[in-house]
JSON list of C-alpha atoms in Angstrom, two decimals:
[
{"chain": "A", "resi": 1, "resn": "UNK", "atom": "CA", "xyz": [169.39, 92.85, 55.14]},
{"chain": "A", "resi": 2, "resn": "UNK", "atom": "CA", "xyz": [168.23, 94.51, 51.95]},
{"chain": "A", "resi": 3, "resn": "UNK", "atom": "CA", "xyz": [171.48, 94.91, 49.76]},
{"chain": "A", "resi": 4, "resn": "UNK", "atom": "CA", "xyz": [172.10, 97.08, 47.04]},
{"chain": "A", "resi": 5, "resn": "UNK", "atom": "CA", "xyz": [172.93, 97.30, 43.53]},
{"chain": "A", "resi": 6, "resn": "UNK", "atom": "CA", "xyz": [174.08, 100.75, 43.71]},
{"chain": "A", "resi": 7, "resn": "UNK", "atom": "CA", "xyz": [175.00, 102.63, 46.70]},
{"chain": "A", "resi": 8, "resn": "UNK", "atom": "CA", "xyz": [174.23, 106.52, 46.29]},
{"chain": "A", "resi": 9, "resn": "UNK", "atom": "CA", "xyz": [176.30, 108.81, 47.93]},
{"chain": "A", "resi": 10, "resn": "UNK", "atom": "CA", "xyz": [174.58, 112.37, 49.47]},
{"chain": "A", "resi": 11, "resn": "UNK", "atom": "CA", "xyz": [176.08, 114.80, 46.89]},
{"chain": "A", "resi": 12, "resn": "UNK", "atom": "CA", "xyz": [176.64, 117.95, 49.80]},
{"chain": "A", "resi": 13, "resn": "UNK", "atom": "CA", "xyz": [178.22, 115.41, 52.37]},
{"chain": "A", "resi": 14, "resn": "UNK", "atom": "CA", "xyz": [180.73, 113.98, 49.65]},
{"chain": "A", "resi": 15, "resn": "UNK", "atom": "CA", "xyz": [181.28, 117.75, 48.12]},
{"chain": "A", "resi": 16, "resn": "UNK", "atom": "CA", "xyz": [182.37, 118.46, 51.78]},
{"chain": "A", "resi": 17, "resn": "UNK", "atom": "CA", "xyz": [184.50, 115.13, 52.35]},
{"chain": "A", "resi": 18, "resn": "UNK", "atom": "CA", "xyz": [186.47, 115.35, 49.18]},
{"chain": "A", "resi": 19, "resn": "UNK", "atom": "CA", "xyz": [187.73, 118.89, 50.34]},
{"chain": "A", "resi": 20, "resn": "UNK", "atom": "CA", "xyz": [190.06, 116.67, 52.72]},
{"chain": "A", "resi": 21, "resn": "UNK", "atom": "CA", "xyz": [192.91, 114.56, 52.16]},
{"chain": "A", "resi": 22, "resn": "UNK", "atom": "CA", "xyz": [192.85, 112.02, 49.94]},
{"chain": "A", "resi": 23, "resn": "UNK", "atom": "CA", "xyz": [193.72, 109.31, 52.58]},
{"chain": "A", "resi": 24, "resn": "UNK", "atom": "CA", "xyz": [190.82, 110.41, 54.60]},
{"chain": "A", "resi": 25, "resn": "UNK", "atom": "CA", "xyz": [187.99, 110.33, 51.78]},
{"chain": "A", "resi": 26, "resn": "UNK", "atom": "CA", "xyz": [189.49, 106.75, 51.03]},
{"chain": "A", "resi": 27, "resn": "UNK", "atom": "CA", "xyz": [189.09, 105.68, 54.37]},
{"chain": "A", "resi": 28, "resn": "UNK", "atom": "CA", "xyz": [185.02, 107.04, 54.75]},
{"chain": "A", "resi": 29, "resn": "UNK", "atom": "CA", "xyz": [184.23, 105.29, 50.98]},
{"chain": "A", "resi": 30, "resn": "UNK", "atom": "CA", "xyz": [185.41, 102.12, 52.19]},
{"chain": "A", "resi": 31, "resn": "UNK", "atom": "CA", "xyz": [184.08, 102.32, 55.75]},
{"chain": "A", "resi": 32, "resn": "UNK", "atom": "CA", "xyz": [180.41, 103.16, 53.90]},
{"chain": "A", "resi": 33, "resn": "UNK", "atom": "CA", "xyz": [180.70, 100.59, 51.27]},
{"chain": "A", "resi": 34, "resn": "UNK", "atom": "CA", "xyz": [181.21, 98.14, 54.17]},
{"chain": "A", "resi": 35, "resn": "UNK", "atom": "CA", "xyz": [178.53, 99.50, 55.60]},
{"chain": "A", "resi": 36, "resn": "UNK", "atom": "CA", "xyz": [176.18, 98.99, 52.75]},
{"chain": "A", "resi": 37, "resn": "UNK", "atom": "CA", "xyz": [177.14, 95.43, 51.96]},
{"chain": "A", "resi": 38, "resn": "UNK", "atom": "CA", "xyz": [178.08, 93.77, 55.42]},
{"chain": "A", "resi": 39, "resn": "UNK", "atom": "CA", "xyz": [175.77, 95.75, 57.52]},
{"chain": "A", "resi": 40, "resn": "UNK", "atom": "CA", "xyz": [179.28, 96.47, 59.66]},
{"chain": "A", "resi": 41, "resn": "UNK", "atom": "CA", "xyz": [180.04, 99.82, 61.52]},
{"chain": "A", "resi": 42, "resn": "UNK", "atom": "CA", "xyz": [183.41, 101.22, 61.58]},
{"chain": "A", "resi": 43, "resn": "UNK", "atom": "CA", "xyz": [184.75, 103.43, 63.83]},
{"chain": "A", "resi": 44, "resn": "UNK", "atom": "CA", "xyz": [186.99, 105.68, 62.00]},
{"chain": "A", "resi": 45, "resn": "UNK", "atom": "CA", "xyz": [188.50, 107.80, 65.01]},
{"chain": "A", "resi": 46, "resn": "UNK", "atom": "CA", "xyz": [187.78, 111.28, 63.51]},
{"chain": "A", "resi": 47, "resn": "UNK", "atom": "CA", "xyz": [185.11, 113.21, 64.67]},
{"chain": "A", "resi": 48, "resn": "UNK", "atom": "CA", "xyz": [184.32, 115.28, 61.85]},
{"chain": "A", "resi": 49, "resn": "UNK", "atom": "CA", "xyz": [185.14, 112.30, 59.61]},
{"chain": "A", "resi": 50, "resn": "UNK", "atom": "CA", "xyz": [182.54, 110.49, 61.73]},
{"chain": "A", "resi": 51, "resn": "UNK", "atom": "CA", "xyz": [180.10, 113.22, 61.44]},
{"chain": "A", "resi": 52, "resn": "UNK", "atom": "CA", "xyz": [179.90, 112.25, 57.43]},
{"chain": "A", "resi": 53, "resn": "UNK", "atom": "CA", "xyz": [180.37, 108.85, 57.76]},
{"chain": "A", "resi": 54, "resn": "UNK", "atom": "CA", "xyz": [176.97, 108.77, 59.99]},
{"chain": "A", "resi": 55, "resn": "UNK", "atom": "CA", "xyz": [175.43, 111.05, 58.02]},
{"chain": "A", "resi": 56, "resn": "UNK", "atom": "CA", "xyz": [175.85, 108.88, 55.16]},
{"chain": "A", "resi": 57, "resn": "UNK", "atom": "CA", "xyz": [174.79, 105.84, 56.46]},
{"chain": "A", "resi": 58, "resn": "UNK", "atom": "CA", "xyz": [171.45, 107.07, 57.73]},
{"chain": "A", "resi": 59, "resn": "UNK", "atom": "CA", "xyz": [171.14, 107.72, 54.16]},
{"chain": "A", "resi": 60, "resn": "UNK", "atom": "CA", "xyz": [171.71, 104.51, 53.46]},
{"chain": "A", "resi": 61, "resn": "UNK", "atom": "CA", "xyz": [169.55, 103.47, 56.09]},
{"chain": "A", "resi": 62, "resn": "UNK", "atom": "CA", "xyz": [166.40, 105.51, 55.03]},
{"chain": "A", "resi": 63, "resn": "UNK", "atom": "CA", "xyz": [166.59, 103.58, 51.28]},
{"chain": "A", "resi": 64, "resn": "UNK", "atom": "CA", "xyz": [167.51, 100.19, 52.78]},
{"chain": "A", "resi": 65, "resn": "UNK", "atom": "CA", "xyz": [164.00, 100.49, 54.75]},
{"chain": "A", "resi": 66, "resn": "UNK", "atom": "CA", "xyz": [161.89, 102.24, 51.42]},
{"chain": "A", "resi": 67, "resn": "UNK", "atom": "CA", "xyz": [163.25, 99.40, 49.35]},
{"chain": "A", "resi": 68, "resn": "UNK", "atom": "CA", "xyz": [161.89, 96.57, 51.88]},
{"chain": "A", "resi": 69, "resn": "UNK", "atom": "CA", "xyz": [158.26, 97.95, 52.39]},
{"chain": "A", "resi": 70, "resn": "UNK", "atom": "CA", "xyz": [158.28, 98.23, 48.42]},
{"chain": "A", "resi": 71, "resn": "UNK", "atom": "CA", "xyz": [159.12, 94.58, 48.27]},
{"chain": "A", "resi": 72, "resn": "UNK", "atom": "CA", "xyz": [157.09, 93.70, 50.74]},
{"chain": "A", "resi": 73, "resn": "UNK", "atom": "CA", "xyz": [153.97, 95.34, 48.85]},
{"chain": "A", "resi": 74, "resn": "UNK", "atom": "CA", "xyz": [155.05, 94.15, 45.69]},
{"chain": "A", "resi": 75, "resn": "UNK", "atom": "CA", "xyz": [154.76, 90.38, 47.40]},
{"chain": "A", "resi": 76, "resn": "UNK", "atom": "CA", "xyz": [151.30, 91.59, 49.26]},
{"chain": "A", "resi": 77, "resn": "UNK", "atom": "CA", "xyz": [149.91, 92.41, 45.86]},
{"chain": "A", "resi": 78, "resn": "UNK", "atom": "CA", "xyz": [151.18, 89.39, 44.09]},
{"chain": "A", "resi": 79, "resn": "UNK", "atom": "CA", "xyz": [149.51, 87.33, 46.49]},
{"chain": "A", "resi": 80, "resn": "UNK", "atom": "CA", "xyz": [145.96, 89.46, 46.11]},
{"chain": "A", "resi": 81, "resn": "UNK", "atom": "CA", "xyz": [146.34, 88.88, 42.48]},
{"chain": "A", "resi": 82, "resn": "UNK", "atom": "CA", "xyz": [146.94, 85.11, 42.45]},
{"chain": "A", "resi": 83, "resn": "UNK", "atom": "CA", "xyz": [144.24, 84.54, 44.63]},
{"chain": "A", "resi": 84, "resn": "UNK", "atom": "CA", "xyz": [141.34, 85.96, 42.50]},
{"chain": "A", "resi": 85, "resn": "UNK", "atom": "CA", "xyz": [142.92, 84.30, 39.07]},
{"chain": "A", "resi": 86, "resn": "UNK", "atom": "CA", "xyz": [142.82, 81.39, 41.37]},
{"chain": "A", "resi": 87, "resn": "UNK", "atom": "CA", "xyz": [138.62, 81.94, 42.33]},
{"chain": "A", "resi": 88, "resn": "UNK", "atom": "CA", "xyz": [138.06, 83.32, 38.66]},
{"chain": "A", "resi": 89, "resn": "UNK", "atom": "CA", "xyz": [138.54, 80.37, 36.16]},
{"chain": "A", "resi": 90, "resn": "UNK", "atom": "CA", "xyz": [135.38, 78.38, 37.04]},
{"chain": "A", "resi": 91, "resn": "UNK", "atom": "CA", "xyz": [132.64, 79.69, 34.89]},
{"chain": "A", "resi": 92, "resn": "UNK", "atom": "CA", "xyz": [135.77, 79.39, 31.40]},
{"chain": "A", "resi": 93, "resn": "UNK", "atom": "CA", "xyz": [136.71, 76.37, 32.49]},
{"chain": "A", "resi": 94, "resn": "UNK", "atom": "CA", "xyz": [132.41, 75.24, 32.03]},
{"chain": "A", "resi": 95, "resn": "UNK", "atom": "CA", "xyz": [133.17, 76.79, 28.77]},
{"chain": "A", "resi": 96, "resn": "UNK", "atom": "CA", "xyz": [136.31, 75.09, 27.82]},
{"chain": "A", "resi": 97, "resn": "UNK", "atom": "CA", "xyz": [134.73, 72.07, 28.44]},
{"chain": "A", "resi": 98, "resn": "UNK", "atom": "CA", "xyz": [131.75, 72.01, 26.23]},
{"chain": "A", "resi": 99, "resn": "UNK", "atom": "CA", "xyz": [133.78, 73.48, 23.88]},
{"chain": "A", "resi": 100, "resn": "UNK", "atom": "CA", "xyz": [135.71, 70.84, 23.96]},
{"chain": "A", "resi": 101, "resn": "UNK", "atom": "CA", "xyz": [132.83, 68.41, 24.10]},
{"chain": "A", "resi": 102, "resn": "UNK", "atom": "CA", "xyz": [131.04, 69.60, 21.13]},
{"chain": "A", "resi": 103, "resn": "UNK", "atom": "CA", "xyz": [135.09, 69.30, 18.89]},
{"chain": "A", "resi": 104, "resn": "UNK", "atom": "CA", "xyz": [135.87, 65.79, 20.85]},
{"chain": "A", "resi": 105, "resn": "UNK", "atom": "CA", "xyz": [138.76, 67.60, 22.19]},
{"chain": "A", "resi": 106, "resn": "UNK", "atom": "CA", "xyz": [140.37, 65.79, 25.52]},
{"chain": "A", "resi": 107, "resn": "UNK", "atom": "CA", "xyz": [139.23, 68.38, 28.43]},
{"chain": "A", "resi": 108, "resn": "UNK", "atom": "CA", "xyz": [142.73, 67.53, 29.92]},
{"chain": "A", "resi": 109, "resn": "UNK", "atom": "CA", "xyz": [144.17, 70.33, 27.37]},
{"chain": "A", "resi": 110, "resn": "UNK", "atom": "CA", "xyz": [141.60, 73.03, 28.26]},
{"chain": "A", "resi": 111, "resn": "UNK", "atom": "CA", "xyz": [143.09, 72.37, 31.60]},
{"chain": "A", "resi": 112, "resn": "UNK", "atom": "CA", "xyz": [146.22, 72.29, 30.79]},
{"chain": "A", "resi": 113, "resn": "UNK", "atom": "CA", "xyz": [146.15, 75.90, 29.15]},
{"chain": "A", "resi": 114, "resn": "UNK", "atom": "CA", "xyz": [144.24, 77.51, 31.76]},
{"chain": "A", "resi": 115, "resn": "UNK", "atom": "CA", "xyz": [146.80, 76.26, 34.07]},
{"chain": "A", "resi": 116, "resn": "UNK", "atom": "CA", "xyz": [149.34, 77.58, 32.02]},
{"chain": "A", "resi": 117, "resn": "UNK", "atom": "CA", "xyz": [147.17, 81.18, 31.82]},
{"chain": "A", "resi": 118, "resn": "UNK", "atom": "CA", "xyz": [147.14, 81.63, 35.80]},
{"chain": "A", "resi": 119, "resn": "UNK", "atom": "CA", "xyz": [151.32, 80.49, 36.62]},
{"chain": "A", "resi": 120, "resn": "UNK", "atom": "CA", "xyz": [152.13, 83.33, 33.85]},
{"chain": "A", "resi": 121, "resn": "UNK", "atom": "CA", "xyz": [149.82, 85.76, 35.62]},
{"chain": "A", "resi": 122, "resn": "UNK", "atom": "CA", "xyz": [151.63, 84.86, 38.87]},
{"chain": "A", "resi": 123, "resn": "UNK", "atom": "CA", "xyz": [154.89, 85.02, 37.29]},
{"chain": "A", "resi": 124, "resn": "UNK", "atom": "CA", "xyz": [154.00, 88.59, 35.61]},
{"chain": "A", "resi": 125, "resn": "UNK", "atom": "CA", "xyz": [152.78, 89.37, 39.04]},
{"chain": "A", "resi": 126, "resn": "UNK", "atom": "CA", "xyz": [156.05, 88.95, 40.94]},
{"chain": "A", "resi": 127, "resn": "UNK", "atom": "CA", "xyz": [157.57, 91.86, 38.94]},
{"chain": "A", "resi": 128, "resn": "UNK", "atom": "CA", "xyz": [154.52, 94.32, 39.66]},
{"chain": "A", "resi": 129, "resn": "UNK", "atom": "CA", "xyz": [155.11, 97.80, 39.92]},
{"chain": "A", "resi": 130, "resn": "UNK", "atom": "CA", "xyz": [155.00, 98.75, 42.81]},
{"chain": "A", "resi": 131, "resn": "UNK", "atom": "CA", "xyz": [154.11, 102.40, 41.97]},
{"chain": "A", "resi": 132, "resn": "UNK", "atom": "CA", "xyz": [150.61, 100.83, 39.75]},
{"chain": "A", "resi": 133, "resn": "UNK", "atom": "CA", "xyz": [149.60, 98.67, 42.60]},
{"chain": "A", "resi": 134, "resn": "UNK", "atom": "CA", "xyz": [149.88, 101.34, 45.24]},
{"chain": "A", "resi": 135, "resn": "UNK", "atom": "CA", "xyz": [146.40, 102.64, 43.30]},
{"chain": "A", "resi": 136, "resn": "UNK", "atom": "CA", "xyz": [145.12, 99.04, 43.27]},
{"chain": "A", "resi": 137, "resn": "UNK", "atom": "CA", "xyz": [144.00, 98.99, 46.57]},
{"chain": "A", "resi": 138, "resn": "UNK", "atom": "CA", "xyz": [140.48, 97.14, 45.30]},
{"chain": "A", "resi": 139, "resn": "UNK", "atom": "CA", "xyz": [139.78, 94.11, 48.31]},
{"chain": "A", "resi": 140, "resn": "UNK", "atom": "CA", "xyz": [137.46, 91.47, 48.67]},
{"chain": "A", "resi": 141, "resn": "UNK", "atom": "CA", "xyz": [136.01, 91.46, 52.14]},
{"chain": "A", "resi": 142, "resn": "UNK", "atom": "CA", "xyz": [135.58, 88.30, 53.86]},
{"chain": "A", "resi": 143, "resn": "UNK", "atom": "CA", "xyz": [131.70, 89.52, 55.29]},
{"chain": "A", "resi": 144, "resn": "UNK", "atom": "CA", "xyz": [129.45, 88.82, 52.53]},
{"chain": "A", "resi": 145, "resn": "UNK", "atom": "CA", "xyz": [132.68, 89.35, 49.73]},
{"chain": "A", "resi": 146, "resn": "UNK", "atom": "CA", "xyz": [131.81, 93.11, 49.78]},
{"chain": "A", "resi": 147, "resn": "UNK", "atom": "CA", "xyz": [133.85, 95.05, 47.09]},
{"chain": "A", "resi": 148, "resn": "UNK", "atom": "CA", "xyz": [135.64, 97.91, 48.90]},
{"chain": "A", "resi": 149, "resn": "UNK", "atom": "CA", "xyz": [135.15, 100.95, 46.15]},
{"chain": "A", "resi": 150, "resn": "UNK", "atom": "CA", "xyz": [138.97, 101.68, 44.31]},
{"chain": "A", "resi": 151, "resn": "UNK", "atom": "CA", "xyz": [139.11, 105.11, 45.12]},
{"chain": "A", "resi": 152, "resn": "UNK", "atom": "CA", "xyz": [139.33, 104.04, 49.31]},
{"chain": "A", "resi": 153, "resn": "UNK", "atom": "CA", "xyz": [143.12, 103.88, 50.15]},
{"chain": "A", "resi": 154, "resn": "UNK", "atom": "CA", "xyz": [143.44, 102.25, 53.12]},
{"chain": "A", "resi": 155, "resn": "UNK", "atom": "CA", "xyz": [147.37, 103.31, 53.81]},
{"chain": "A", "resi": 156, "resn": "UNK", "atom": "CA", "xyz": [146.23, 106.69, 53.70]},
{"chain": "A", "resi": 157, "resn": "UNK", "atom": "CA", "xyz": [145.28, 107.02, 57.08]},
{"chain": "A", "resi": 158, "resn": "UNK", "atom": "CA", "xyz": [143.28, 110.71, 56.75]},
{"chain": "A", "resi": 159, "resn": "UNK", "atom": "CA", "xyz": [141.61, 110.11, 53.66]},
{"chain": "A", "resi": 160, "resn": "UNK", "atom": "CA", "xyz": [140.45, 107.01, 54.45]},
{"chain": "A", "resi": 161, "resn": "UNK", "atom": "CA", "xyz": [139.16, 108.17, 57.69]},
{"chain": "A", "resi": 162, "resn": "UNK", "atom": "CA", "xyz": [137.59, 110.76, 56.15]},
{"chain": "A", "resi": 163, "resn": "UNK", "atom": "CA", "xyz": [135.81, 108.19, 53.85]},
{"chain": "A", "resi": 164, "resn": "UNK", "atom": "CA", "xyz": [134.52, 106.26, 56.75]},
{"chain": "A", "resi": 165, "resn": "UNK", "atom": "CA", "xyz": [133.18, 109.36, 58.24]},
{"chain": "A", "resi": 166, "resn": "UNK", "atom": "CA", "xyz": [130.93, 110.91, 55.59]},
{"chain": "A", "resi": 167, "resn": "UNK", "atom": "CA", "xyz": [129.50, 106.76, 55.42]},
{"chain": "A", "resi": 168, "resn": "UNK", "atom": "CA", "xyz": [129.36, 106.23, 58.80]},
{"chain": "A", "resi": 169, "resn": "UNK", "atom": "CA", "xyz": [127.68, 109.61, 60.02]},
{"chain": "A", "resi": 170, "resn": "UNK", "atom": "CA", "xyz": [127.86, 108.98, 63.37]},
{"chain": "A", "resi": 171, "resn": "UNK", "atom": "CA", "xyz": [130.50, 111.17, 64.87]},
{"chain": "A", "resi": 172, "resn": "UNK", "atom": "CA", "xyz": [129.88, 112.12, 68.31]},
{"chain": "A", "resi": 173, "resn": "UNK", "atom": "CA", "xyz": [132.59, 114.97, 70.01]},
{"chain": "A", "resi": 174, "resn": "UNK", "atom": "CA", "xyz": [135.12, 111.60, 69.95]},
{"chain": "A", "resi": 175, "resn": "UNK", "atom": "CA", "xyz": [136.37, 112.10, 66.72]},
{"chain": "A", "resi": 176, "resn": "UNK", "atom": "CA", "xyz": [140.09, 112.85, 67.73]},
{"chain": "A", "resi": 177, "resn": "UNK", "atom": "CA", "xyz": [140.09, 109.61, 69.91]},
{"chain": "A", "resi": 178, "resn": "UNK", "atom": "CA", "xyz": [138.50, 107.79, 66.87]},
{"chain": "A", "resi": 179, "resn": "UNK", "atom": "CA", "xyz": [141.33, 108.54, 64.39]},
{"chain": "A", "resi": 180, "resn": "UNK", "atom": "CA", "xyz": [143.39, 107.95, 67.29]},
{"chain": "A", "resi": 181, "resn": "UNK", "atom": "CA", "xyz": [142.11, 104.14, 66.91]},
{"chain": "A", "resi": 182, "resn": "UNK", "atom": "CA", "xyz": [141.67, 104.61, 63.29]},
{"chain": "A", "resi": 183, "resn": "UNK", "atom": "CA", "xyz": [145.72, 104.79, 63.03]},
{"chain": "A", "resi": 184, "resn": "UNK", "atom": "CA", "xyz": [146.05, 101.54, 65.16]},
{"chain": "A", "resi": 185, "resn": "UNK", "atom": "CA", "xyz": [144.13, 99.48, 62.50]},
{"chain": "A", "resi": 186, "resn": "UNK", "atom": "CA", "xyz": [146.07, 97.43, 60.03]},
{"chain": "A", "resi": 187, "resn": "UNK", "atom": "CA", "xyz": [145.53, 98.25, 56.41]},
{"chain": "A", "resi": 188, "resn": "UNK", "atom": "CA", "xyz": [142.77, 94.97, 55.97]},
{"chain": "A", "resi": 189, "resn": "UNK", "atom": "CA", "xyz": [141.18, 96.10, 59.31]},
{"chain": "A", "resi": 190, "resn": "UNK", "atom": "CA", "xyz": [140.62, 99.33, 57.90]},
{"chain": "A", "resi": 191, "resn": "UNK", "atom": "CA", "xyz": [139.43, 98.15, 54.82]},
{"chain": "A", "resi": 192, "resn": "UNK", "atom": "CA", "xyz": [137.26, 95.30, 56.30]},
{"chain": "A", "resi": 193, "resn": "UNK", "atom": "CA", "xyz": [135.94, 98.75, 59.02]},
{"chain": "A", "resi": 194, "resn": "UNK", "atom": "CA", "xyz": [135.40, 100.64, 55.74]},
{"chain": "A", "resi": 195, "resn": "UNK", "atom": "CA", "xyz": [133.31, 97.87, 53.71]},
{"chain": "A", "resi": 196, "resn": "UNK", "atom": "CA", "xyz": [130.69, 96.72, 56.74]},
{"chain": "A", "resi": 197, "resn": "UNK", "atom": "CA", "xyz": [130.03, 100.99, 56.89]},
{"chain": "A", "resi": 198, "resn": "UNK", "atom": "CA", "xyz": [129.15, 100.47, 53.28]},
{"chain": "A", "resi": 199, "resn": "UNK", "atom": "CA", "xyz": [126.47, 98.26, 54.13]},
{"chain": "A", "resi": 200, "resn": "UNK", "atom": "CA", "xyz": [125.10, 99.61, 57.38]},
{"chain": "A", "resi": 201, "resn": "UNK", "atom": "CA", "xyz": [121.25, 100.42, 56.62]},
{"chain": "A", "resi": 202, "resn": "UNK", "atom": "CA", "xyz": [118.53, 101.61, 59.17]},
{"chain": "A", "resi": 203, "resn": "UNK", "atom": "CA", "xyz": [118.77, 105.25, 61.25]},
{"chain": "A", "resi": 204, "resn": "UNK", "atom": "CA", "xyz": [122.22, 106.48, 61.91]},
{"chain": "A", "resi": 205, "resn": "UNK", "atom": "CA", "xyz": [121.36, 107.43, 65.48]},
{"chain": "A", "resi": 206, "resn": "UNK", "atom": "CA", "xyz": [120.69, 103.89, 66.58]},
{"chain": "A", "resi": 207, "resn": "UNK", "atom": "CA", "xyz": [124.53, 102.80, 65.65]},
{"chain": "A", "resi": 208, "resn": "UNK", "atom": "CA", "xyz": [127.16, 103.34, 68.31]},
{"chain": "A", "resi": 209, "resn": "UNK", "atom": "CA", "xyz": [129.37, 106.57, 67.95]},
{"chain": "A", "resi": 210, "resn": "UNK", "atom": "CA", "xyz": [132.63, 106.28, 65.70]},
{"chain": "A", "resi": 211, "resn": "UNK", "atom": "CA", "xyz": [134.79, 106.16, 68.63]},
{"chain": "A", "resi": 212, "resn": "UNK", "atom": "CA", "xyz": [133.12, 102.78, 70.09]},
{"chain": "A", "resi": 213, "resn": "UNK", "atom": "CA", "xyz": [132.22, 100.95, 66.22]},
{"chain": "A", "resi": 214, "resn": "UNK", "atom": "CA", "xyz": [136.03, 101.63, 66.01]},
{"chain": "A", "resi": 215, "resn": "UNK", "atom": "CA", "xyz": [137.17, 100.94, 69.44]},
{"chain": "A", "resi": 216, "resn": "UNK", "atom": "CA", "xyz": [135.27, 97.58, 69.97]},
{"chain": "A", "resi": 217, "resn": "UNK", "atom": "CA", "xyz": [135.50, 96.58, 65.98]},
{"chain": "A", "resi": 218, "resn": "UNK", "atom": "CA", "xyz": [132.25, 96.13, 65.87]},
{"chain": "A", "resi": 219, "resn": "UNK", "atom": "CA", "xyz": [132.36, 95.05, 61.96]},
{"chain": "A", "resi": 220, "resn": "UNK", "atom": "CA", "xyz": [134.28, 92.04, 63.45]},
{"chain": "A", "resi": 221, "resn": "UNK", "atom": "CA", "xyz": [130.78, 90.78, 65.02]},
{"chain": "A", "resi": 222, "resn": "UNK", "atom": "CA", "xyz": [128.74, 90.89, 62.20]},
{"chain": "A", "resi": 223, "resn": "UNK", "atom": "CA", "xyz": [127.64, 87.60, 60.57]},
{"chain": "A", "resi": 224, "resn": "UNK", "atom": "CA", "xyz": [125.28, 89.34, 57.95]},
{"chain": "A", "resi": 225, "resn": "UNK", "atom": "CA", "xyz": [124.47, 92.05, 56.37]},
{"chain": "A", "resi": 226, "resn": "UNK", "atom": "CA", "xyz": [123.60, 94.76, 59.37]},
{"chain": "A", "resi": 227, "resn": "UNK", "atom": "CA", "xyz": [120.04, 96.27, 59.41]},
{"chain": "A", "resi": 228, "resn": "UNK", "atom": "CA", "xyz": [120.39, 98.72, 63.19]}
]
């Protein structure tokens, strides 16, 4: 459980609470501080006291659930990031070395440093922003290592759907049922959807409609790049 380094109170529900006696508004902080830290209900045997104390902790509840999926992104992202320092240093690390060649440098120190180069970008990458890399939502593709344009968010389920639409062309009178699919995707479905549209040539009319490309995942199929 996601604990906290603060624990906010709703200022209208504690204006209200502190109107009754003393005793009582003792009895709801400590019963929501509990709460907070121990994850433990208490049953405080008033109803109205009740009524704050539950409003309270669905507070509580609503941050405790924010702050997880932004550490859960931040930890997404840190992993996206390490792996393409980790399939970038080849062509310096040619460099380094006849660099190093040329001085009579040992190569072992070239290595050494870019070593060094990719742990701190790891390191610097486990305290992302969360808020920057919500706009980095740049992926490699698996088919072909298609770059998915930065502007395509694929957590943003109606924008990116409307992307895939004005690409895809295709539409058909299933739209509704393919959004309805759309929504079911994962975040690297949609993305991996989005980038084999990118590279769908030949007539429009000989592709399936929306609804079935989306239903059947049809970009899951393809080995190469598609020419319908």
């Amino acid at each position: 459980m996601k604990s906290f380094d603060r624990i906010p109170f709703l200022a209208n529900v504690l204006i209200v609470t502190c109107s009754r006696p003393n005793a009582e508004v003792g009895k709801l902080v400590k019963a929501v501080v509990t709460y907070a830290t121990e994850g433990v209900k208490t049953d405080l045997d008033d109803l109205r006291l009740q009524a704050y104390y539950d409003l309270l902790i669905q507070d509580i509840d609503s941050m405790r659930t924010a702050a997880e999926a932004k550490s859960k992104k931040c930890s997404e992202s840190a992993k996206c990031r390490a792996a393409r320092n980790a399939s970038s240093p080849a062509i310096p690390a040619r460099k380094a070395n006849a660099a190093n060649a040329s001085t009579g440098k040992p190569i072992a120190i070239a290595e050494t440093a870019m070593t060094s180069s990719i742990a701190d970008t790891a390191n610097a990458a486990d305290n992302c922003d969360v808020s920057k890399d919500s706009n980095e939502v740049t992926h490699l593709v698996e088919s072909n290592s298609t770059v998915v344009s930065s502007d395509f968010n694929a957590s943003d389920v109606t924008s990116s759907f409307d992307r895939l639409k004005v690409i895809y062309k295709k539409i058909g009178d299933n739209e509704s049922q393919a959004l309805g699919v759309w929504q079911q995707l994962s975040d690297s479905e949609r993305t991996a959807a989005f980038a084999h549209t990118q590279r769908l040539q030949g007539d429009p009319n000989s592709r399936s409609y929306l609804y079935v490309y989306l239903r059947d995942k049809e970009w899951t199929k393809a080995t190469s790049p598609v020419t319908q």
